[in-house]
CSV table of C-alpha atoms in Angstrom, one decimal:
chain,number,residue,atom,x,y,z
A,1,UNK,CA,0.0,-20.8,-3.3
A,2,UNK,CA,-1.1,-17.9,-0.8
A,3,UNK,CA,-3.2,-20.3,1.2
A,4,UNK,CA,-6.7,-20.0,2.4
A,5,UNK,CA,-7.7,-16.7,2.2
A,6,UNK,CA,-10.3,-15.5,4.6
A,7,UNK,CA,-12.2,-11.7,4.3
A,8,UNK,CA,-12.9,-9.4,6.3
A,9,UNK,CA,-10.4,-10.3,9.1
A,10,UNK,CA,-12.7,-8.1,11.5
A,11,UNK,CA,-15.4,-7.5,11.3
A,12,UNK,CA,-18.0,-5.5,13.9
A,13,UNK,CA,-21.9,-4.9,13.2
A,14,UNK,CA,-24.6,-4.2,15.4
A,15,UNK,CA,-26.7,-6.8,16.7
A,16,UNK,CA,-29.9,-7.9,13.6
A,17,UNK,CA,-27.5,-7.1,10.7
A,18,UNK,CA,-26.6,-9.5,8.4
A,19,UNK,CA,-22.7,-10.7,8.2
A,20,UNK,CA,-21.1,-12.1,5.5
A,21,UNK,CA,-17.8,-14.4,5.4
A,22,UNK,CA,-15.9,-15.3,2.9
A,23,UNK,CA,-13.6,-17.7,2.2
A,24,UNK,CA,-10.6,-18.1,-0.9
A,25,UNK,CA,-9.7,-22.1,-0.3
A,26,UNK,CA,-6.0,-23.6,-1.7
A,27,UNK,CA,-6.4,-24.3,-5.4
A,28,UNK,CA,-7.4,-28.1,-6.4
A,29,UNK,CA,-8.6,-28.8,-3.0
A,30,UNK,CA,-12.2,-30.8,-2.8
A,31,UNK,CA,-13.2,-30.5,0.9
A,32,UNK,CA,-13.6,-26.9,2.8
A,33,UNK,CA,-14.4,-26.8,6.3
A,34,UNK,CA,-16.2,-24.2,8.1
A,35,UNK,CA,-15.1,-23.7,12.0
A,36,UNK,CA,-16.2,-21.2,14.6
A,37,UNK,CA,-13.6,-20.4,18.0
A,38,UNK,CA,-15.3,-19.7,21.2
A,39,UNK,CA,-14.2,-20.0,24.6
A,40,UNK,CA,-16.6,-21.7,26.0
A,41,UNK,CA,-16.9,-24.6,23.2
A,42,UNK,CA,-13.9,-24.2,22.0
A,43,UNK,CA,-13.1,-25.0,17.6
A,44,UNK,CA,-16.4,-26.7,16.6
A,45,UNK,CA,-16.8,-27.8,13.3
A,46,UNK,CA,-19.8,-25.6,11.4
A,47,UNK,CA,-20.2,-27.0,8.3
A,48,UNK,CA,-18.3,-28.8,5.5
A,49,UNK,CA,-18.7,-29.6,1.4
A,50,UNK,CA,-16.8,-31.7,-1.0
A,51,UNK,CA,-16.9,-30.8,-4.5
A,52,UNK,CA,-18.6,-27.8,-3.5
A,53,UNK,CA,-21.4,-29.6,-2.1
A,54,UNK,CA,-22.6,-29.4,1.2
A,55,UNK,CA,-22.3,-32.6,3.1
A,56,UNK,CA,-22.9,-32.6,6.8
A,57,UNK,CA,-24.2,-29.5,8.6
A,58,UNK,CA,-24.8,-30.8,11.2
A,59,UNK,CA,-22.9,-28.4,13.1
A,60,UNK,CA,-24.7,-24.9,11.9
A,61,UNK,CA,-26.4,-23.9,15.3
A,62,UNK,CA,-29.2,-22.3,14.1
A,63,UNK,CA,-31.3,-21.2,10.9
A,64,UNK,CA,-29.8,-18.1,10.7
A,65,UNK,CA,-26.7,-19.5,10.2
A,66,UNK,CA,-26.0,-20.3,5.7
A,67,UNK,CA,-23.0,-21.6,3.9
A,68,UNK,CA,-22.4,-21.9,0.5
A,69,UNK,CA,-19.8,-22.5,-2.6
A,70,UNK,CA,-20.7,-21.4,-5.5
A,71,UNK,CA,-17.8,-22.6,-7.2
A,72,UNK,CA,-13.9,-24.4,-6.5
A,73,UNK,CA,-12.4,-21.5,-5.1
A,74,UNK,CA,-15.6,-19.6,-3.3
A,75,UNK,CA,-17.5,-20.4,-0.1
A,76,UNK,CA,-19.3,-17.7,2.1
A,77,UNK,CA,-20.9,-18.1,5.5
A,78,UNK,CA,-23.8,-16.1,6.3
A,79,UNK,CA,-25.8,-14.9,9.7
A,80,UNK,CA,-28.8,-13.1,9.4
A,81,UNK,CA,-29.9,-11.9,11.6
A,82,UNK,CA,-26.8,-11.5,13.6
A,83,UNK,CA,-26.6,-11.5,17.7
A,84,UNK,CA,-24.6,-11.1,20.3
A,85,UNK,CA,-23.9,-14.6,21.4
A,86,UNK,CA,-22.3,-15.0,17.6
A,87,UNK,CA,-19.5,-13.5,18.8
A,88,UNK,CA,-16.3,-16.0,17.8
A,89,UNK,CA,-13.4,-16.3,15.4
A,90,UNK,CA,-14.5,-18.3,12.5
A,91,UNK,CA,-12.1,-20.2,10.8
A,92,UNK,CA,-12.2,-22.1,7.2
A,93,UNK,CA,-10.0,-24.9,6.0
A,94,UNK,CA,-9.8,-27.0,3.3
A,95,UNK,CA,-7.5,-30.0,2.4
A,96,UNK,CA,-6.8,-31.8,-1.0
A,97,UNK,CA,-8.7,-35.1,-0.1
A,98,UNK,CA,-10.5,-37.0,2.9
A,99,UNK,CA,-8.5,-37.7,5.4
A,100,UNK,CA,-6.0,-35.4,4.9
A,101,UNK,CA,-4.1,-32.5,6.9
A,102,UNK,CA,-6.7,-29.3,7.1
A,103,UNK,CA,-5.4,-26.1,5.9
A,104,UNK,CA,-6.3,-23.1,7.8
A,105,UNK,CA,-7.0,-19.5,7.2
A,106,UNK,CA,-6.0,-17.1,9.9
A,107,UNK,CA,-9.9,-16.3,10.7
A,108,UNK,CA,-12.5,-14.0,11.0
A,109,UNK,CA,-13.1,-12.0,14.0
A,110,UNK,CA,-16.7,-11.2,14.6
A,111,UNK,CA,-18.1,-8.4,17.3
A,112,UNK,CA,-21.7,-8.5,17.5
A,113,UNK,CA,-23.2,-5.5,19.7
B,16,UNK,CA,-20.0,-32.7,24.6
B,17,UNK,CA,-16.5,-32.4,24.2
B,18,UNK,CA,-15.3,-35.8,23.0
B,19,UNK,CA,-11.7,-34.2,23.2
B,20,UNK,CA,-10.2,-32.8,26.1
B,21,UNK,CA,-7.1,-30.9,26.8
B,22,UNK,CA,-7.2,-30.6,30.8
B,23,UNK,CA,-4.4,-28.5,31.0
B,24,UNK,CA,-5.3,-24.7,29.9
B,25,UNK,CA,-1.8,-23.4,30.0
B,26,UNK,CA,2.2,-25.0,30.4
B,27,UNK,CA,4.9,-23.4,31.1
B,28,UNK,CA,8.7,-24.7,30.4
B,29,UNK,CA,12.3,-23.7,30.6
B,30,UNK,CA,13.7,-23.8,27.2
B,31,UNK,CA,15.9,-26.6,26.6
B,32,UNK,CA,13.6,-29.2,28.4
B,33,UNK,CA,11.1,-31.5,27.7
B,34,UNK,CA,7.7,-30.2,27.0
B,35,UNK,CA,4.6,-32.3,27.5
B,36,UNK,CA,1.5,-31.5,26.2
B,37,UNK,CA,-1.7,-34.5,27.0
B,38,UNK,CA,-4.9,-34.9,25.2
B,39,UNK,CA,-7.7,-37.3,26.4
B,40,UNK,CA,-10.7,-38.6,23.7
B,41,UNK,CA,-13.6,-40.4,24.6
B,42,UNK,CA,-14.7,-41.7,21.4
B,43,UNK,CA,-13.4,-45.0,20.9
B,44,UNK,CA,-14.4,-44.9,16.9
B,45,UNK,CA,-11.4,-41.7,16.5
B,46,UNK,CA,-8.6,-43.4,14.0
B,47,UNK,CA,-6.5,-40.7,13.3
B,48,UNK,CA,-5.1,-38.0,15.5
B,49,UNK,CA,-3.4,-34.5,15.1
B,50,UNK,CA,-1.9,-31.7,16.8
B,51,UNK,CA,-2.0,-28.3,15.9
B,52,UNK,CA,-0.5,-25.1,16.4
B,53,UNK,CA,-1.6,-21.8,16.8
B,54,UNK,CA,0.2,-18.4,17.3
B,55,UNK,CA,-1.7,-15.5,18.1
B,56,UNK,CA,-3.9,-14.1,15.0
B,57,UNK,CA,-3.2,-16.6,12.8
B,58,UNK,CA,-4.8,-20.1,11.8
B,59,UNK,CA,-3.6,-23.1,13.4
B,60,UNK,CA,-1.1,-25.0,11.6
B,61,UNK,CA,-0.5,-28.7,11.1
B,62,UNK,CA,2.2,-30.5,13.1
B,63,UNK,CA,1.8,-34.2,13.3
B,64,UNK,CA,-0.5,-36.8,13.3
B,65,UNK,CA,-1.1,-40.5,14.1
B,66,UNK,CA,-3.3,-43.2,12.8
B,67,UNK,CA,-4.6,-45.7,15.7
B,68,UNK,CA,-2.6,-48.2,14.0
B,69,UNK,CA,0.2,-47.0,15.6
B,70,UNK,CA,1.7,-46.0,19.6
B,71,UNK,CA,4.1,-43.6,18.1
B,72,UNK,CA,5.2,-41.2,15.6
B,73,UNK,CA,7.9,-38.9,15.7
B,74,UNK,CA,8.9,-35.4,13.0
B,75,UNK,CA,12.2,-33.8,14.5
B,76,UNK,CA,11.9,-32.6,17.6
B,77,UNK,CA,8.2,-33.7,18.3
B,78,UNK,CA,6.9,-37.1,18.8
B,79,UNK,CA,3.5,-38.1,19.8
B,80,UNK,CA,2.1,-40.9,21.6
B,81,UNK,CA,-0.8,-42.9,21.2
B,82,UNK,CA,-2.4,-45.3,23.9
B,83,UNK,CA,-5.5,-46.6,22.6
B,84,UNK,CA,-6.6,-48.4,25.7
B,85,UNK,CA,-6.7,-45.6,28.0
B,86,UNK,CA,-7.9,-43.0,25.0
B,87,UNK,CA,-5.0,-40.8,25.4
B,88,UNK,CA,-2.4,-39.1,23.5
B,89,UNK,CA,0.2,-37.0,24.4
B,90,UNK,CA,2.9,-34.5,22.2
B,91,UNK,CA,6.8,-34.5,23.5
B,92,UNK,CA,8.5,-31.7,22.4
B,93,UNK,CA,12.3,-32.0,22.9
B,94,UNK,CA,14.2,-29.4,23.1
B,95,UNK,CA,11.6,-26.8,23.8
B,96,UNK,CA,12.5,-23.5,22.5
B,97,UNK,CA,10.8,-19.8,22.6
B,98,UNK,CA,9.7,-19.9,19.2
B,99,UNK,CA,7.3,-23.2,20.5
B,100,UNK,CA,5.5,-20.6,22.7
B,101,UNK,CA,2.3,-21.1,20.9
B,102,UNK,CA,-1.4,-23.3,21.8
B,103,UNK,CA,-1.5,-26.6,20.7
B,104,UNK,CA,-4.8,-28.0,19.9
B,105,UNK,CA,-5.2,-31.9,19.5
B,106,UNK,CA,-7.7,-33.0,17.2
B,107,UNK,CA,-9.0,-36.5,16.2
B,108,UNK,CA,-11.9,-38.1,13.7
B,109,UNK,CA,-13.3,-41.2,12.8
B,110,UNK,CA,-12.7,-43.5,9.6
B,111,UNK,CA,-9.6,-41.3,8.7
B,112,UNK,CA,-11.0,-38.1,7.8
B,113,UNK,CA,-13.9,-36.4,7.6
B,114,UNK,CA,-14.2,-33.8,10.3
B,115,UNK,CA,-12.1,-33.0,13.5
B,116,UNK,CA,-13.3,-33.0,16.7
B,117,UNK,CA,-10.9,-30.3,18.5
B,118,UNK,CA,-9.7,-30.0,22.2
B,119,UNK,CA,-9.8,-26.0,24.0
B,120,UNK,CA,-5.9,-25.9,23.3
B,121,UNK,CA,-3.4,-25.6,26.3
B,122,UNK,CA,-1.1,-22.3,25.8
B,123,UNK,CA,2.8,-23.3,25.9
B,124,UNK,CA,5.0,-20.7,27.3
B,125,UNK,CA,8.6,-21.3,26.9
B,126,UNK,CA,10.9,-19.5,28.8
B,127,UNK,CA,14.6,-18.6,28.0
């Protein structure tokens, strides 16, 4: 398996635009995990679904912050509108069942100007 | 509020000698523990974990340490070599799975 897959790798936009992230998981794992890099806060945990569901997101800072997953092997993250201060690496994971080791893509790099 | 913490921002170690990398949590319901590494533009990677059942677990040349009364854990690598030259995250969560609360990382340098 090529692992999670995680597009664009970079990505720059001007500040109000509307950013889209996307994110391949491994194939047969239920849970994917949403994470965003800073350095100030560090990896904080976004958002995460099993079975394609969302179950806690409690971690989404704001409303202009959406996830979804459409389906098993799909999940996007979308900011609209976008600002500087969103700034961060954003990272996705998944893992075959609870509990288990988290599998990471290599991230998303997003510039907001 | 960072319920783990990784005091040390940065280590740096001769390779060949011990390398000790320390993680504090302050959540007492955290059951399971991991460490992770990360090299530069990539996505950290699993190393090893621990379940609060146990002090100790050990994969090669890593081991990490658990002490549940003083909420710490700590990773032992031993040797250290260049290729170890990474940052190391420790992570923890409750009831076994779920999410992981992460630490800022401390960057390892090892030196030849």
């Amino acid at each position: 398996d090529a692992g999670v897959i995680q597009s664009p790798r970079h990505e720059v936009t001007e500040m109000g635009q509307e950013v889209t992230l996307r994110c391949k998981p491994i194939s047969g794992h239920d849970y994917l995990f949403w994470y965003r890099q800073t350095m100030m806060r560090g990896l904080e945990l976004l958002i995460y679904f099993n079975n394609n569901v969302p179950i806690d997101d409690s971690g989404m800072p704001e409303d202009r912050f959406s996830a979804k997953m459409p389906n098993a092997s799909f999940s996007t993250l979308k900011i609209q509108p976008s600002e500087p201060r969103d700034s961060a690496v954003y990272f996705c994971a998944s893992s075959p069942v609870r509990g288990d080791i988290q599998y990471f893509g290599a991230g998303t790099r997003l510039s907001v100007l | 509020d960072q319920q783990v913490k990784q005091n040390s921002p940065s280590l740096s170690v001769q390779e060949g000698r011990i390398s000790i990398l320390n993680c504090d949590y302050t959540n007492s319901m955290f059951d399971y523990f991991l460490w992770y590494k990360k090299y530069p533009a990539e996505g950290p990677t699993f190393l090893i974990s621990i379940s609060s059942i146990k002090d100790k677990n050990e994969d090669g040349r890593f081991t990490v340490f658990l002490n549940k009364s003083a909420k710490h854990l700590s990773l032992h690598i031993v040797p250290s070599q260049p290729g170890d030259s990474a940052v190391y995250f420790c992570a923890a969560s409750e009831n076994s799975g779920y999410a992981l609360n992460f630490g800022k990382g401390t960057s390892l340098l090892v030196t030849p």
